[in-house]
XYZ file of C-alpha atoms in Angstrom:
587
model
C 107.660 107.785 -6.535
C 109.241 106.633 -10.053
C 106.883 105.645 -12.910
C 108.571 104.494 -15.930
C 106.997 104.047 -19.569
C 108.568 102.278 -22.063
C 107.789 102.829 -26.036
C 108.941 101.235 -29.137
C 111.099 103.897 -31.205
C 108.440 103.704 -34.099
C 105.932 105.308 -31.871
C 108.253 108.086 -31.068
C 106.845 111.505 -32.563
C 102.966 110.297 -32.989
C 100.364 112.803 -31.096
C 99.010 111.419 -27.913
C 95.496 110.514 -27.661
C 93.643 111.291 -24.522
C 90.279 109.721 -23.381
C 87.858 110.514 -20.682
C 86.660 107.780 -18.498
C 84.458 107.996 -14.921
C 87.088 106.406 -12.863
C 88.979 108.088 -9.808
C 92.226 106.404 -9.162
C 93.413 108.640 -6.092
C 91.477 111.122 -3.901
C 92.895 113.193 -0.647
C 91.391 115.825 1.314
C 92.397 119.159 1.575
C 94.316 120.170 4.810
C 94.119 123.828 5.723
C 97.222 123.616 7.961
C 99.293 123.213 4.906
C 98.399 126.678 3.411
C 100.478 128.416 5.900
C 103.469 127.027 4.511
C 102.743 128.296 1.099
C 105.190 131.087 -0.182
C 104.310 133.270 -3.060
C 106.941 132.752 -5.733
C 107.441 135.478 -7.966
C 109.032 135.955 -10.438
C 108.335 132.697 -11.844
C 110.757 131.069 -14.850
C 109.738 128.223 -16.956
C 111.378 126.865 -19.689
C 109.719 125.826 -23.014
C 110.626 124.346 -26.368
C 109.517 126.335 -29.331
C 111.326 124.210 -32.008
C 111.066 120.734 -33.113
C 113.568 117.917 -31.314
C 115.269 116.142 -33.816
C 117.328 112.779 -33.369
C 121.380 112.934 -34.111
C 122.190 110.714 -36.989
C 125.277 110.227 -38.766
C 126.361 108.526 -42.292
C 129.353 108.015 -44.218
C 130.032 109.308 -47.668
C 131.762 107.611 -50.102
C 135.184 109.509 -50.809
C 136.806 109.880 -54.371
C 140.680 108.837 -54.261
C 142.613 110.858 -56.685
C 146.594 110.266 -57.805
C 148.541 112.110 -60.269
C 149.906 109.902 -62.989
C 152.380 110.874 -65.840
C 152.173 108.949 -69.302
C 154.775 109.193 -71.638
C 153.405 108.119 -75.196
C 155.550 107.121 -77.964
C 154.176 105.476 -81.332
C 154.015 101.759 -81.360
C 152.425 98.617 -81.613
C 153.315 98.330 -85.752
C 153.967 94.852 -86.594
C 157.575 93.994 -87.209
C 157.273 93.232 -90.975
C 156.173 97.280 -91.261
C 158.516 100.098 -91.080
C 156.861 102.722 -89.147
C 158.914 105.394 -90.923
C 157.926 104.151 -94.178
C 154.501 106.161 -95.112
C 153.547 103.744 -97.734
C 153.594 100.540 -95.665
C 151.679 102.238 -92.905
C 149.010 103.586 -95.203
C 148.352 100.319 -96.832
C 148.392 98.580 -93.316
C 145.688 101.285 -92.136
C 143.399 100.805 -94.923
C 143.829 97.010 -94.396
C 142.469 97.369 -90.723
C 139.636 99.833 -91.658
C 137.983 97.177 -94.141
C 137.871 94.967 -90.892
C 134.235 94.144 -89.685
C 135.343 94.766 -86.154
C 137.209 98.230 -86.767
C 133.487 100.095 -86.603
C 132.582 98.515 -83.620
C 135.919 99.238 -81.648
C 136.024 102.546 -82.702
C 132.404 103.238 -81.216
C 133.076 101.665 -77.898
C 136.207 104.009 -77.536
C 134.037 106.956 -78.431
C 132.473 107.524 -75.076
C 135.680 106.945 -73.073
C 137.783 109.363 -75.125
C 134.834 111.942 -74.994
C 134.894 112.183 -71.122
C 138.918 112.119 -71.435
C 138.628 115.284 -73.598
C 136.049 117.254 -71.368
C 138.416 116.459 -68.255
C 141.247 117.996 -70.004
C 139.387 121.151 -71.051
C 138.307 121.752 -68.143
C 139.629 124.800 -66.148
C 140.426 124.973 -62.573
C 139.928 128.531 -61.600
C 141.878 128.360 -58.521
C 144.836 127.067 -59.826
C 148.098 129.457 -60.019
C 149.397 128.637 -63.270
C 151.637 131.666 -63.207
C 153.645 131.016 -59.713
C 156.456 133.659 -60.118
C 154.512 136.496 -61.384
C 153.288 138.703 -58.352
C 149.100 138.988 -58.122
C 147.702 142.333 -59.173
C 146.412 144.454 -56.075
C 142.819 144.813 -55.762
C 141.238 147.791 -56.602
C 140.123 149.700 -53.242
C 138.029 152.784 -53.312
C 139.027 155.698 -51.860
C 137.855 156.965 -48.716
C 138.627 159.282 -45.980
C 136.934 160.005 -42.334
C 137.395 162.927 -39.869
C 139.337 162.041 -36.639
C 139.110 165.007 -34.584
C 137.694 168.411 -34.789
C 139.478 171.281 -33.159
C 137.256 174.370 -32.279
C 137.525 178.009 -31.011
C 137.110 178.254 -27.709
C 136.013 181.861 -27.829
C 131.937 182.174 -27.917
C 132.242 184.437 -30.961
C 134.002 182.223 -33.303
C 136.799 183.725 -35.848
C 137.321 182.168 -39.268
C 140.646 180.214 -39.458
C 143.281 181.617 -42.130
C 146.426 179.657 -41.612
C 147.667 176.111 -40.355
C 150.843 174.977 -39.885
C 152.489 171.622 -38.830
C 155.439 171.132 -36.194
C 158.563 169.791 -37.490
C 158.726 167.029 -34.600
C 156.637 164.492 -36.636
C 153.445 166.391 -37.004
C 152.835 166.139 -33.364
C 151.132 169.587 -32.913
C 149.940 172.127 -35.089
C 149.465 176.078 -35.347
C 146.441 177.671 -36.390
C 145.848 181.391 -36.916
C 142.389 182.824 -36.448
C 141.571 186.270 -38.234
C 138.713 187.914 -39.794
C 139.620 189.403 -43.026
C 136.652 191.281 -43.317
C 137.208 195.010 -44.093
C 135.422 197.516 -41.665
C 133.642 194.461 -40.523
C 131.648 194.430 -37.122
C 134.560 193.003 -34.805
C 132.731 193.735 -31.403
C 133.647 191.014 -29.050
C 136.267 189.317 -30.809
C 139.670 187.816 -29.461
C 142.761 188.226 -31.323
C 143.883 184.581 -29.962
C 145.654 182.076 -32.060
C 146.261 178.266 -31.148
C 148.919 175.599 -30.803
C 146.702 171.978 -30.404
C 148.001 168.693 -29.885
C 146.903 166.333 -32.608
C 145.655 163.904 -30.070
C 143.757 166.133 -27.985
C 140.991 168.237 -29.300
C 139.545 169.368 -26.148
C 141.756 172.282 -25.316
C 144.476 174.122 -26.833
C 148.204 173.295 -26.066
C 149.297 176.722 -25.792
C 146.871 180.005 -26.553
C 148.702 182.613 -28.614
C 147.770 186.202 -27.288
C 148.907 189.047 -29.949
C 147.693 192.451 -29.562
C 146.408 192.209 -33.017
C 145.187 189.220 -34.903
C 147.413 186.681 -36.671
C 146.826 186.659 -40.485
C 149.678 183.667 -40.834
C 151.428 181.537 -38.358
C 154.561 179.492 -39.507
C 156.732 177.090 -37.694
C 160.327 176.955 -38.152
C 161.292 173.675 -39.572
C 164.365 173.139 -37.603
C 163.314 174.393 -34.435
C 159.638 173.270 -32.905
C 159.588 175.739 -30.470
C 160.353 179.185 -32.781
C 157.145 180.620 -34.928
C 156.647 183.980 -36.615
C 153.118 185.081 -37.294
C 152.106 188.190 -39.761
C 149.466 190.472 -38.407
C 146.745 192.015 -39.517
C 148.252 195.824 -39.310
C 151.438 194.702 -41.364
C 153.911 194.100 -38.367
C 155.539 190.794 -37.981
C 156.151 188.798 -34.877
C 158.815 186.221 -33.512
C 157.158 183.470 -31.226
C 159.023 180.750 -28.617
C 156.932 178.276 -26.817
C 159.060 178.036 -24.185
C 158.315 182.115 -23.251
C 154.479 181.902 -22.843
C 151.779 183.010 -25.156
C 153.106 186.522 -26.002
C 155.533 187.127 -28.360
C 159.481 187.291 -27.482
C 159.919 190.203 -30.564
C 157.904 192.316 -32.999
C 158.816 194.629 -35.376
C 157.675 198.571 -35.312
C 154.736 199.250 -37.030
C 156.521 202.329 -39.039
C 158.951 200.057 -41.167
C 156.990 197.029 -41.717
C 154.344 196.540 -44.104
C 151.279 199.093 -44.783
C 148.392 196.306 -45.350
C 147.721 192.750 -43.327
C 150.608 190.107 -44.024
C 149.262 187.327 -46.128
C 151.932 184.972 -45.992
C 155.093 184.299 -44.034
C 157.950 181.774 -44.812
C 161.315 180.562 -43.506
C 164.337 180.929 -45.173
C 166.930 178.330 -45.476
C 169.751 180.451 -43.666
C 172.617 179.217 -41.832
C 171.798 180.971 -38.556
C 168.055 179.357 -39.180
C 166.596 182.677 -38.020
C 165.820 184.493 -41.051
C 162.570 184.579 -42.886
C 160.451 187.007 -45.519
C 156.827 188.400 -45.562
C 154.360 189.640 -48.290
C 151.376 191.773 -47.660
C 148.760 193.238 -49.661
C 150.773 196.543 -50.193
C 152.992 194.493 -52.923
C 156.248 194.467 -50.946
C 158.334 191.707 -49.786
C 160.264 191.777 -46.850
C 163.193 189.857 -45.262
C 163.665 189.781 -41.818
C 165.767 187.994 -39.065
C 164.164 187.175 -36.116
C 167.009 188.122 -33.925
C 166.903 191.733 -35.120
C 163.465 192.776 -35.766
C 163.786 196.876 -36.029
C 164.355 197.213 -39.586
C 164.317 194.506 -42.929
C 167.249 193.217 -44.232
C 166.056 193.667 -47.836
C 163.299 195.051 -49.570
C 161.551 193.934 -53.004
C 158.086 195.466 -54.722
C 156.140 193.276 -56.958
C 155.934 195.585 -59.894
C 154.772 194.142 -63.133
C 156.624 196.961 -64.928
C 160.159 195.386 -66.379
C 162.292 198.333 -65.030
C 164.975 199.014 -61.974
C 162.973 201.806 -60.928
C 159.854 200.209 -58.836
C 156.924 202.081 -57.920
C 155.084 201.179 -54.810
C 152.031 202.658 -56.209
C 151.747 200.445 -59.405
C 152.639 197.131 -57.216
C 150.648 194.393 -56.894
C 149.467 192.851 -53.599
C 151.030 189.561 -52.482
C 148.483 186.838 -51.587
C 150.813 183.825 -51.193
C 154.438 183.219 -51.022
C 156.377 179.971 -51.962
C 159.614 178.512 -51.332
C 161.372 175.354 -51.643
C 164.217 174.647 -49.274
C 166.124 172.527 -51.949
C 166.599 175.907 -54.194
C 167.338 178.350 -51.474
C 167.759 181.413 -53.741
C 164.685 181.288 -55.584
C 161.069 181.678 -54.479
C 157.706 182.462 -56.072
C 154.784 185.135 -55.062
C 151.304 185.094 -55.956
C 149.704 188.452 -56.252
C 146.150 189.490 -56.140
C 145.649 190.448 -59.587
C 146.156 186.901 -60.556
C 149.940 187.249 -61.554
C 152.581 185.215 -60.324
C 156.409 186.620 -60.030
C 159.555 184.093 -60.188
C 162.294 185.433 -58.321
C 165.999 185.080 -57.893
C 167.110 186.522 -54.214
C 170.827 186.394 -55.463
C 169.907 189.206 -58.081
C 171.817 192.638 -57.491
C 169.025 194.819 -59.476
C 164.889 194.381 -59.371
C 165.136 193.350 -62.822
C 167.703 190.487 -62.304
C 165.763 189.750 -58.853
C 162.031 189.362 -60.802
C 162.838 186.747 -63.620
C 159.146 185.841 -64.963
C 156.280 187.117 -64.575
C 153.403 185.073 -65.708
C 149.291 185.760 -65.500
C 147.973 182.430 -64.135
C 144.207 183.279 -62.879
C 141.832 185.853 -63.093
C 141.421 186.674 -59.922
C 143.870 186.430 -56.623
C 146.222 183.514 -56.279
C 145.492 181.132 -52.964
C 147.960 178.712 -53.395
C 151.360 178.143 -54.635
C 152.960 174.445 -53.971
C 155.926 172.591 -56.077
C 155.417 169.098 -56.725
C 157.841 167.488 -53.791
C 159.206 165.017 -56.499
C 159.172 167.296 -59.583
C 160.278 170.769 -58.120
C 159.962 172.370 -62.040
C 156.629 171.796 -61.748
C 154.129 173.612 -59.373
C 150.534 173.681 -58.477
C 148.307 177.200 -58.139
C 144.970 177.830 -57.338
C 142.825 180.803 -57.937
C 139.405 181.551 -59.293
C 137.516 178.416 -60.159
C 140.297 175.947 -61.084
C 143.475 174.719 -60.285
C 146.577 174.427 -62.661
C 149.965 172.788 -63.031
C 152.716 174.714 -64.273
C 156.331 174.011 -65.724
C 159.110 176.640 -65.392
C 159.987 175.504 -69.135
C 156.363 177.001 -70.319
C 155.522 180.531 -69.250
C 152.656 181.266 -71.538
C 150.065 178.751 -70.400
C 149.701 175.875 -67.840
C 150.109 172.148 -69.032
C 147.401 170.456 -67.158
C 144.647 172.378 -65.365
C 141.270 170.931 -64.164
C 137.497 171.537 -64.859
C 135.747 174.884 -63.860
C 134.320 174.006 -59.989
C 130.769 174.941 -59.114
C 132.300 176.598 -56.267
C 135.381 178.965 -56.054
C 138.839 177.297 -55.069
C 140.759 178.882 -51.696
C 143.454 176.423 -51.255
C 145.435 173.419 -52.455
C 148.435 171.395 -51.363
C 150.304 168.274 -52.724
C 150.612 165.153 -50.936
C 154.184 164.647 -49.693
C 153.784 160.848 -50.373
C 151.896 160.138 -53.397
C 153.695 162.249 -56.006
C 150.503 162.443 -58.472
C 147.517 163.674 -55.755
C 146.788 166.743 -54.220
C 144.032 168.142 -52.617
C 141.550 171.420 -53.086
C 139.298 173.264 -50.726
C 136.071 174.805 -51.869
C 134.089 177.782 -50.547
C 130.938 175.292 -50.504
C 133.015 173.120 -47.903
C 134.011 170.173 -49.947
C 137.504 168.914 -50.213
C 138.435 167.667 -53.496
C 141.157 164.844 -53.772
C 142.703 164.707 -57.501
C 145.031 162.036 -58.719
C 146.422 162.745 -62.368
C 147.326 159.088 -63.029
C 143.961 157.788 -62.271
C 141.790 160.098 -64.069
C 141.979 163.749 -65.179
C 138.362 164.957 -65.982
C 137.182 164.628 -62.049
C 138.382 164.010 -58.356
C 139.024 160.507 -57.485
C 137.351 161.483 -54.006
C 134.841 164.297 -52.985
C 134.193 164.597 -49.454
C 131.752 167.173 -47.797
C 133.793 168.318 -44.803
C 131.194 171.107 -43.209
C 128.480 173.616 -44.324
C 130.681 176.753 -44.351
C 133.649 177.746 -46.496
C 136.707 176.118 -46.263
C 139.759 178.809 -46.234
C 143.133 176.900 -45.549
C 144.308 173.258 -46.192
C 147.707 171.763 -44.848
C 148.897 167.953 -45.660
C 151.124 166.135 -42.993
C 154.662 164.817 -44.221
C 153.523 161.167 -43.765
C 150.880 161.876 -46.298
C 148.216 160.162 -44.030
C 146.598 163.448 -42.728
C 144.851 166.582 -43.970
C 143.627 169.379 -42.049
C 141.096 171.860 -43.123
C 140.188 175.139 -41.290
C 136.276 176.559 -42.388
C 135.020 180.146 -41.632
C 133.430 179.500 -38.234
C 136.884 178.678 -36.506
C 136.674 175.027 -36.724
C 139.873 172.777 -37.921
C 139.112 169.341 -39.181
C 141.582 166.601 -39.071
C 140.898 163.917 -41.940
C 142.605 160.349 -42.615
C 142.672 159.287 -45.939
C 142.840 155.343 -46.509
C 146.325 153.395 -47.326
C 145.710 153.321 -51.059
C 145.902 157.414 -50.836
C 148.763 157.514 -48.711
C 151.272 155.568 -50.729
C 152.835 155.545 -54.424
C 153.146 152.619 -56.676
C 156.813 151.762 -57.833
C 155.737 152.881 -61.367
C 153.774 156.105 -60.334
C 157.003 158.262 -60.877
C 158.109 157.310 -64.194
C 154.785 157.518 -65.557
C 154.334 160.647 -63.954
C 157.378 162.108 -65.372
C 156.180 160.746 -68.764
C 152.899 162.935 -68.727
C 154.786 166.270 -67.649
C 157.207 165.640 -70.248
C 154.264 165.131 -72.815
C 152.320 167.968 -71.917
C 155.401 170.111 -71.705
C 156.344 169.295 -75.183
C 152.768 169.878 -76.245
C 152.657 173.698 -74.909
C 155.917 174.440 -76.360
C 154.776 173.726 -79.835
C 151.595 175.537 -79.193
C 153.781 178.624 -77.625
C 156.203 178.358 -81.205
C 152.947 178.315 -83.360
C 151.278 181.523 -81.340
C 154.457 183.365 -81.765
C 154.935 182.673 -85.461
C 151.013 183.697 -86.114
C 151.669 187.251 -84.163
C 154.853 187.636 -85.934
C 153.244 187.267 -89.229
C 150.481 189.420 -88.299
C 153.085 192.176 -87.240
C 155.143 192.233 -90.279
C 152.029 192.517 -92.598
C 150.987 195.424 -90.681
C 154.167 196.849 -90.874
C 154.377 196.132 -94.553
C 151.291 198.012 -95.121
C 152.108 200.786 -93.474
C 155.674 201.373 -94.967
C 153.938 201.006 -98.806
C 152.499 204.543 -98.270
C 154.650 206.355 -95.442
C 158.092 205.085 -96.424
C 160.560 206.270 -99.150
C 163.731 204.701 -99.952
C 163.631 203.305 -96.169
C 162.960 207.107 -94.968
C 159.747 208.275 -93.507
C 157.436 210.429 -95.907
C 156.034 213.156 -93.680
C 154.115 214.651 -96.687
C 152.849 211.284 -97.754
C 151.444 210.705 -94.340
C 149.875 214.547 -94.070
C 148.199 213.554 -97.187
C 146.697 210.401 -95.956
C 145.839 212.372 -92.601
C 143.819 215.136 -94.579
C 142.144 212.947 -96.934
C 140.578 210.591 -93.893
C 139.659 214.081 -92.486
C 137.591 215.275 -95.119
C 135.969 212.037 -95.542
C 134.845 211.887 -92.307
C 133.553 215.447 -92.122
C 131.657 214.885 -95.272
C 130.034 211.762 -93.658
C 128.587 213.789 -90.857
C 127.454 216.545 -93.280
C 125.669 213.986 -95.156
C 124.116 212.616 -92.263
C 123.176 215.839 -90.677
C 121.228 217.101 -93.718
C 119.528 213.761 -94.204
C 118.071 214.387 -90.366
C 117.031 218.004 -91.422
C 113.015 217.765 -91.444
C 111.836 219.030 -95.013
C 114.579 218.443 -97.058
C 112.937 217.556 -100.213
C 116.358 216.921 -102.212
C 117.633 214.552 -99.181
C 114.226 212.545 -99.502
C 114.596 212.399 -102.996
C 118.396 211.058 -102.780
C 116.957 208.451 -100.112
C 114.170 207.476 -102.168
C 116.511 206.847 -105.336
C 119.105 205.179 -102.781
C 116.189 202.863 -101.748
C 114.985 201.918 -105.226
C 118.551 200.876 -106.213
C 119.529 199.111 -102.836
C 115.990 197.239 -103.723
C 117.238 196.545 -106.957
C 120.752 195.539 -106.166
C 118.923 192.696 -103.747
C 116.781 191.911 -106.918
């Protein structure tokens, strides 16, 4: 049955009014048989409309029509009998028109439309590109980073990370050395393993290296991604080949190698591609060939005294080495006493090999790295600050950072952005500095972990940074795009900055040398006035001066001794007189 109710549109939406009437329209008795066909429905879905229903309506708004019109205005409208180029005739005609009665009314009628046109003309379209040929300025993007992968030491007893090295085959793998450098510490249960990890697989290492002695440093050969060299905790060096398994293919003899832990090893730019050199805490730098590790090729001691006779007892321990392949004969050595040695391999004597000695930091130098674009400028890290040096200035650095609240442990330049470098700290913080953006503070500070960060390496693509911690964990960090690429003006701006700071330091060095020389000349002149006669040393005058000084000294000692003797009346009277005289003098 279908019932249709019709209602006019104006009654839609009105509330329904119900009324009660005592009238039965339909009635039917219950049937018990029908209850057997009843089935309980569970669950029951029922739709309810909570929102207000609206009817659809459409309206056509009035659209404005626009068109572009150009106007060329030439002065005209003058009567034929008036020459518009004659100022007297035009002024006379203007005065005649202004005296007309309708002139003021016409001007007032033209005021309103003219004001409208002026306001439209003065309006600025903020979306219009007024300079179509110029490139839009890039929007400032904040620097940020994120941790992609974490590589943990698989052993139950965690060993600190001491060195990181990227593989030369596009950075697909990374060599990590683990070693506990604490002297006479409890090393029970610690393993000597180091690892090679695939970047995309942080679950298990690609190869586990198992030396008999822990590796302090582990370095890839930049010409061969299958060969590595390592420096051991006991002073030995070893050569590795990833194709031959987890044991070293060759290791040096204990008697002819270093006496202390090898802190740094680097490959040489040799024709064979198999030579490297190592530096250790015993103050020696040794050159090796992986094909013959039974004896070193050459030896150099980091003796601070400029002499051809070097002494191992006074040599400074080597903490880090630096080598640039574009300068094959030169290298730098950072020591545990804060002194930097600039050396030349081609020298025949130790004096010729060690060319420059510079005091850089108060404690050990933990990192040395040349700028990839400006090889004359290099970065050093030690104590609480990082310094940028120039080879032309030997007495002081040209740029340095503020003292950090925690000690710095390592640093590295970015390979793709010339003005940017990274620094790790003992409080687990990674600082990113950009010299062209700001020099008083880092552009990005990231809390990587709660334990100290010991080492740092940047990838050649400039996109990734790896940090090793005290608990044996290595973090792979990806930086934002604006921290990867350099702008086209970055290199000339950084060149101008380095040249300006270099010039300033040279001026300060020249003034300092001039002051020292003047003081030295004055002291020598004072001595010559007394002890020199006709350009020769006068021994009698010198002896007389020494006897006079000695007599004055013993007289002062005797007077002090008598003054302290109890019951000495003469001394007491003299002291009272001296005190009275001093009081009078003050008055």
